[in-house]
PDB file of C-alpha atoms and ligand atoms in Angstrom:
ATOM      1  CA  MET P 840      -8.376   0.722  15.417  1.00  0.00           C
ATOM      2  CA  LYS P 841     -10.379   3.545  17.702  1.00  0.00           C
ATOM      3  CA  ILE P 842      -8.950   6.306  19.462  1.00  0.00           C
ATOM      4  CA  LYS P 843     -11.026   7.893  22.174  1.00  0.00           C
ATOM      5  CA  ILE P 844     -10.713  11.690  21.814  1.00  0.00           C
ATOM      6  CA  ASP P 845     -11.672  12.695  25.273  1.00  0.00           C
ATOM      7  CA  ARG P 846      -9.019  10.263  26.747  1.00  0.00           C
ATOM      8  CA  LEU P 847      -6.437  12.317  24.830  1.00  0.00           C
ATOM      9  CA  LYS P 848      -4.370  14.747  27.081  1.00  0.00           C
ATOM     10  CA  GLU P 849      -2.608  17.856  25.953  1.00  0.00           C
ATOM     11  CA  GLY P 850       0.680  17.097  24.211  1.00  0.00           C
ATOM     12  CA  ASP P 851       1.860  13.684  23.796  1.00  0.00           C
ATOM     13  CA  ASN P 852      -0.360  10.401  23.798  1.00  0.00           C
ATOM     14  CA  GLN P 853       0.852   6.890  22.959  1.00  0.00           C
ATOM     15  CA  ILE P 854      -1.878   4.440  21.295  1.00  0.00           C
ATOM     16  CA  ARG P 855      -0.900   0.796  20.840  1.00  0.00           C
ATOM     17  CA  PHE P 856      -2.535  -1.228  18.448  1.00  0.00           C
ATOM     18  CA  GLU P 857      -1.395  -4.955  18.347  1.00  0.00           C
ATOM     19  CA  GLU P 858      -0.887  -7.135  15.388  1.00  0.00           C
ATOM     20  CA  ASP P 859      -4.518  -8.530  15.791  1.00  0.00           C
ATOM     21  CA  SER P 860      -5.986  -5.067  14.980  1.00  0.00           C
ATOM     22  CA  ILE P 861      -3.838  -4.941  11.916  1.00  0.00           C
ATOM     23  CA  MET P 862      -4.732  -8.316  10.752  1.00  0.00           C
ATOM     24  CA  SER P 863      -8.609  -7.480  11.252  1.00  0.00           C
ATOM     25  CA  LEU P 864      -8.585  -4.535   9.053  1.00  0.00           C
ATOM     26  CA  ASN P 865     -10.612  -5.025   5.811  1.00  0.00           C
ATOM     27  CA  ILE P 866      -8.751  -3.958   2.964  1.00  0.00           C
ATOM     28  CA  GLU P 867     -10.274  -4.046  -0.352  1.00  0.00           C
ATOM     29  CA  ASP P 868      -8.635  -6.192  -2.766  1.00  0.00           C
ATOM     30  CA  TYR P 869      -5.987  -7.290  -0.416  1.00  0.00           C
ATOM     31  CA  GLU P 870      -5.567 -10.296   1.844  1.00  0.00           C
ATOM     32  CA  ILE P 871      -3.302  -9.519   4.965  1.00  0.00           C
ATOM     33  CA  VAL P 872      -0.693 -12.422   5.589  1.00  0.00           C
ATOM     34  CA  SER P 873       0.905 -10.536   8.651  1.00  0.00           C
ATOM     35  CA  GLY P 874       1.472  -7.320  10.467  1.00  0.00           C
ATOM     36  CA  THR P 875       3.472  -5.807  12.763  1.00  0.00           C
ATOM     37  CA  GLY P 876       1.950  -3.807  15.776  1.00  0.00           C
ATOM     38  CA  LEU P 877       1.574  -0.027  15.618  1.00  0.00           C
ATOM     39  CA  THR P 878       2.155   2.762  18.048  1.00  0.00           C
ATOM     40  CA  LEU P 879       0.647   5.857  17.043  1.00  0.00           C
ATOM     41  CA  ASN P 880       1.943   9.091  18.558  1.00  0.00           C
ATOM     42  CA  VAL P 881      -1.036  11.706  19.091  1.00  0.00           C
ATOM     43  CA  ILE P 882       0.045  14.990  19.856  1.00  0.00           C
ATOM     44  CA  ARG P 883      -2.969  16.677  21.058  1.00  0.00           C
ATOM     45  CA  ASN P 884      -2.969  20.802  20.720  1.00  0.00           C
ATOM     46  CA  ASN P 885      -6.053  22.203  21.793  1.00  0.00           C
ATOM     47  CA  SER P 886      -8.397  21.188  18.910  1.00  0.00           C
ATOM     48  CA  TYR P 887      -5.701  19.823  16.628  1.00  0.00           C
ATOM     49  CA  LEU P 888      -4.185  16.457  16.821  1.00  0.00           C
ATOM     50  CA  HIS P 889      -1.315  15.444  14.787  1.00  0.00           C
ATOM     51  CA  ILE P 890      -1.140  11.581  14.422  1.00  0.00           C
ATOM     52  CA  THR P 891       2.054   9.914  13.340  1.00  0.00           C
ATOM     53  CA  GLY P 892       3.257   6.278  13.480  1.00  0.00           C
ATOM     54  CA  SER P 893       4.950   3.503  11.240  1.00  0.00           C
ATOM     55  CA  ASN P 894       4.456  -0.339  10.942  1.00  0.00           C
ATOM     56  CA  ASN P 895       5.031  -3.042   8.316  1.00  0.00           C
ATOM     57  CA  ILE P 896       2.207  -5.107   6.535  1.00  0.00           C
ATOM     58  CA  THR P 897       2.602  -7.948   4.374  1.00  0.00           C
ATOM     59  CA  VAL P 898      -0.044  -8.769   1.896  1.00  0.00           C
ATOM     60  CA  LYS P 899      -1.003 -11.244  -1.032  1.00  0.00           C
ATOM     61  CA  GLU P 900      -0.388  -9.768  -4.486  1.00  0.00           C
ATOM     62  CA  TYR P 901       0.106 -10.902  -8.092  1.00  0.00           C
ATOM     63  CA  CYS P 902       2.973 -10.043 -10.360  1.00  0.00           C
ATOM     64  CA  ASP P 903       2.114  -8.035 -13.340  1.00  0.00           C
ATOM     65  CA  ARG P 904       4.796 -10.099 -15.234  1.00  0.00           C
ATOM     66  CA  CYS P 905       4.441 -13.657 -14.506  1.00  0.00           C
ATOM     67  CA  GLY P 906       1.080 -13.530 -12.560  1.00  0.00           C
ATOM     68  CA  ASP P 907       2.550 -15.577  -9.653  1.00  0.00           C
ATOM     69  CA  GLU P 908       1.347 -14.743  -6.173  1.00  0.00           C
ATOM     70  CA  TYR P 909       4.026 -12.940  -3.798  1.00  0.00           C
ATOM     71  CA  THR P 910       3.922 -11.168  -0.547  1.00  0.00           C
ATOM     72  CA  PRO P 911       5.373  -7.736  -0.610  1.00  0.00           C
ATOM     73  CA  ASP P 912       6.056  -6.154   2.966  1.00  0.00           C
ATOM     74  CA  ILE P 913       4.747  -2.721   2.735  1.00  0.00           C
ATOM     75  CA  GLU P 914       6.021  -0.049   4.974  1.00  0.00           C
ATOM     76  CA  ILE P 915       3.261   2.405   6.337  1.00  0.00           C
ATOM     77  CA  GLU P 916       4.098   5.801   7.675  1.00  0.00           C
ATOM     78  CA  ILE P 917       1.236   7.673   9.193  1.00  0.00           C
ATOM     79  CA  ASP P 918       1.107  11.285   9.305  1.00  0.00           C
ATOM     80  CA  TYR P 919      -2.184  13.030   9.484  1.00  0.00           C
ATOM     81  CA  VAL P 920      -3.361  16.431  11.231  1.00  0.00           C
ATOM     82  CA  PHE P 921      -6.946  16.257  12.360  1.00  0.00           C
ATOM     83  CA  HIS P 922      -8.985  19.465  13.596  1.00  0.00           C
ATOM     84  CA  LEU P 923     -11.846  18.647  16.201  1.00  0.00           C
ATOM     85  CA  GLY P 924     -15.154  20.359  15.110  1.00  0.00           C
ATOM     86  CA  ASP P 925     -16.866  21.432  12.160  1.00  0.00           C
ATOM     87  CA  GLU P 926     -15.410  23.536  10.136  1.00  0.00           C
ATOM     88  CA  LYS P 927     -11.936  23.843   8.392  1.00  0.00           C
ATOM     89  CA  ARG P 928      -9.462  26.255  10.090  1.00  0.00           C
ATOM     90  CA  GLY P 929      -6.348  27.417   8.455  1.00  0.00           C
ATOM     91  CA  ASN P 930      -5.710  26.542   4.634  1.00  0.00           C
ATOM     92  CA  SER P 931      -3.999  23.270   4.883  1.00  0.00           C
ATOM     93  CA  ASP P 932      -5.758  20.905   2.448  1.00  0.00           C
ATOM     94  CA  ASN P 933      -4.364  17.707   4.435  1.00  0.00           C
ATOM     95  CA  LEU P 934      -6.402  18.614   7.627  1.00  0.00           C
ATOM     96  CA  GLU P 935      -9.012  16.267   8.141  1.00  0.00           C
ATOM     97  CA  ILE P 936     -12.068  17.189  10.482  1.00  0.00           C
ATOM     98  CA  ILE P 937     -13.390  15.127  13.186  1.00  0.00           C
ATOM     99  CA  ARG P 938     -16.660  15.621  14.772  1.00  0.00           C
ATOM    100  CA  PRO P 939     -16.310  14.065  18.230  1.00  0.00           C
ATOM    101  CA  GLU P 940     -19.691  13.562  18.918  1.00  0.00           C
ATOM    102  CA  GLU P 941     -19.777  11.022  15.873  1.00  0.00           C
ATOM    103  CA  ASN P 942     -18.877   7.424  16.651  1.00  0.00           C
ATOM    104  CA  ASP P 943     -19.240   7.798  20.384  1.00  0.00           C
ATOM    105  CA  GLY P 944     -16.283  10.016  20.701  1.00  0.00           C
ATOM    106  CA  TYR P 945     -14.123   7.640  19.011  1.00  0.00           C
ATOM    107  CA  LEU P 946     -11.822   8.399  16.023  1.00  0.00           C
ATOM    108  CA  ILE P 947     -12.044   5.368  13.904  1.00  0.00           C
ATOM    109  CA  PHE P 948      -8.609   5.384  12.453  1.00  0.00           C
ATOM    110  CA  ASP P 949      -9.160   2.191   9.986  1.00  0.00           C
ATOM    111  CA  GLN P 950      -9.768   4.677   6.801  1.00  0.00           C
ATOM    112  CA  TYR P 951      -6.682   6.456   7.306  1.00  0.00           C
ATOM    113  CA  TYR P 952      -4.619   3.515   7.723  1.00  0.00           C
ATOM    114  CA  ILE P 953      -5.954   1.867   4.707  1.00  0.00           C
ATOM    115  CA  GLU P 954      -5.548   5.001   2.817  1.00  0.00           C
ATOM    116  CA  THR P 955      -1.861   5.226   3.728  1.00  0.00           C
ATOM    117  CA  PHE P 956      -1.507   1.617   2.661  1.00  0.00           C
ATOM    118  CA  TYR P 957      -2.869   2.205  -0.737  1.00  0.00           C
ATOM    119  CA  LEU P 958      -0.617   5.205  -1.004  1.00  0.00           C
ATOM    120  CA  SER P 959       2.268   3.239  -0.224  1.00  0.00           C
ATOM    121  CA  LEU P 960       2.052   0.513  -2.715  1.00  0.00           C
ATOM    122  CA  PRO P 961       4.671   0.219  -5.227  1.00  0.00           C
ATOM    123  CA  LEU P 962       3.543   1.172  -8.777  1.00  0.00           C
ATOM    124  CA  LYS P 963       5.077  -1.822 -10.260  1.00  0.00           C
ATOM    125  CA  LYS P 964       3.755  -4.970  -9.004  1.00  0.00           C
ATOM    126  CA  LEU P 965       6.791  -7.351  -9.625  1.00  0.00           C
ATOM    127  CA  CYS P 966       7.436 -10.641  -7.592  1.00  0.00           C
ATOM    128  CA  SER P 967      11.095  -9.412  -8.110  1.00  0.00           C
ATOM    129  CA  GLY P 968      13.156  -6.928  -9.991  1.00  0.00           C
ATOM    130  CA  SER P 969      14.688  -9.769 -12.096  1.00  0.00           C
ATOM    131  CA  CYS P 970      11.339 -11.687 -12.861  1.00  0.00           C
ATOM    132  CA  LYS P 971      11.489 -13.174 -16.337  1.00  0.00           C
ATOM    133  CA  GLY P 972       7.869 -13.353 -17.039  1.00  0.00           C
ATOM    134  CA  LEU P 973       5.848 -15.493 -19.138  1.00  0.00           C
ATOM    135  CA  CYS P 974       7.336 -17.019 -22.740  1.00  0.00           C
ATOM    136  CA  SER P 975       5.000 -14.958 -25.113  1.00  0.00           C
ATOM    137  CA  GLN P 976       4.720 -18.461 -27.313  1.00  0.00           C
ATOM    138  CA  CYS P 977       4.053 -21.226 -24.910  1.00  0.00           C
ATOM    139  CA  GLY P 978       3.077 -19.339 -21.617  1.00  0.00           C
ATOM    140  CA  LYS P 979       5.580 -21.028 -19.485  1.00  0.00           C
ATOM    141  CA  ASN P 980       6.868 -19.134 -16.343  1.00  0.00           C
ATOM    142  CA  LEU P 981      10.561 -18.436 -17.227  1.00  0.00           C
ATOM    143  CA  ASN P 982      11.251 -18.076 -13.576  1.00  0.00           C
ATOM    144  CA  GLU P 983      11.047 -21.811 -13.115  1.00  0.00           C
ATOM    145  CA  GLY P 984      13.454 -22.227 -16.072  1.00  0.00           C
ATOM    146  CA  PRO P 985      13.767 -21.885 -19.835  1.00  0.00           C
ATOM    147  CA  CYS P 986      11.284 -23.626 -22.160  1.00  0.00           C
ATOM    148  CA  THR P 987      11.522 -25.407 -25.401  1.00  0.00           C
ATOM    149  CA  CYS P 988      10.584 -22.555 -27.728  1.00  0.00           C
ATOM    150  CA  SER P 989      13.760 -21.786 -29.814  1.00  0.00           C
ATOM    151  CA  LYS P 990      14.221 -17.858 -30.479  1.00  0.00           C
ATOM    152  CA  ASP P 991      15.210 -18.706 -34.182  1.00  0.00           C
ATOM    153  CA  GLU P 992      11.968 -20.684 -34.971  1.00  0.00           C
ATOM    154  CA  THR P 993       9.595 -17.854 -33.541  1.00  0.00           C
ATOM    155  CA  ILE P 994      10.883 -15.135 -35.842  1.00  0.00           C
ATOM    156  CA  ASP P 995       8.161 -13.574 -37.841  1.00  0.00           C
ATOM    157  CA  PRO P 996       8.570 -14.464 -41.296  1.00  0.00           C
ATOM    158  CA  ARG P 997       8.425 -10.808 -42.109  1.00  0.00           C
ATOM    159  CA  TRP P 998      11.522 -10.044 -40.195  1.00  0.00           C
ATOM    160  CA  GLU P 999      13.361 -13.121 -41.386  1.00  0.00           C
ATOM    161  CA  LYS P1000      15.040 -10.939 -44.183  1.00  0.00           C
ATOM    162  CA  LEU P1001      16.036  -8.246 -41.734  1.00  0.00           C
ATOM    163  CA  ALA P1002      17.536 -11.115 -39.306  1.00  0.00           C
ATOM    164  CA  GLU P1003      19.643 -12.390 -42.257  1.00  0.00           C
ATOM    165  CA  ILE P1004      20.819  -8.942 -43.100  1.00  0.00           C
ATOM    166  CA  ALA P1005      21.513  -8.372 -39.365  1.00  0.00           C
ATOM    167  CA  LYS P1006      23.446 -11.823 -39.249  1.00  0.00           C
ATOM    168  CA  LYS P1007      25.530 -10.922 -42.537  1.00  0.00           C
ATOM    169  CA  GLN P1008      26.673  -7.620 -40.696  1.00  0.00           C
ATOM    170  CA  LYS P1009      27.915  -9.295 -37.595  1.00  0.00           C
TER     171      LYS P1009
HETATM  172 ZN1   ZN Y1239       6.940 -12.063 -11.511  1.00  0.00          ZN
HETATM  173 ZN1   ZN Y1240       8.060 -20.766 -24.445  1.00  0.00          ZN
END
């Protein structure tokens, strides 16, 4: 995903990346299953670039609860401000600096896309909100059906007395 900086005119520019540019990204720890094309809107104002755009990317992920593979669809919302030159101007911490002489005058956008991807991942990795997880006794994936472990048999002997009391109180 490269943007030729000197081809950007003042004001609005649109740069389109097709599906295969998304598919060829190298995201550590993630295998990309599919991705939609991405149109970046680049607003140039002198030495400032404001880049926005959004698309969706589907990756392989593993459920924290049952361990099964699933493929979440991640919505990517790009929003970056770049400054062309060596020094930081203004006091925005979000400002990225580009030195146009690097990379033959191209802004390589991959790292920014990938950074946004990581920030967009849900905190909880669950194949579904109702994932039942694995049986703590036999390890069976309970999403595939109940196991034969009986709840009564698995009570820790130390809790048996308590369980009896609880039954009596009902
Ligand atoms: Zn799961
Ligand atoms: Zn079980």
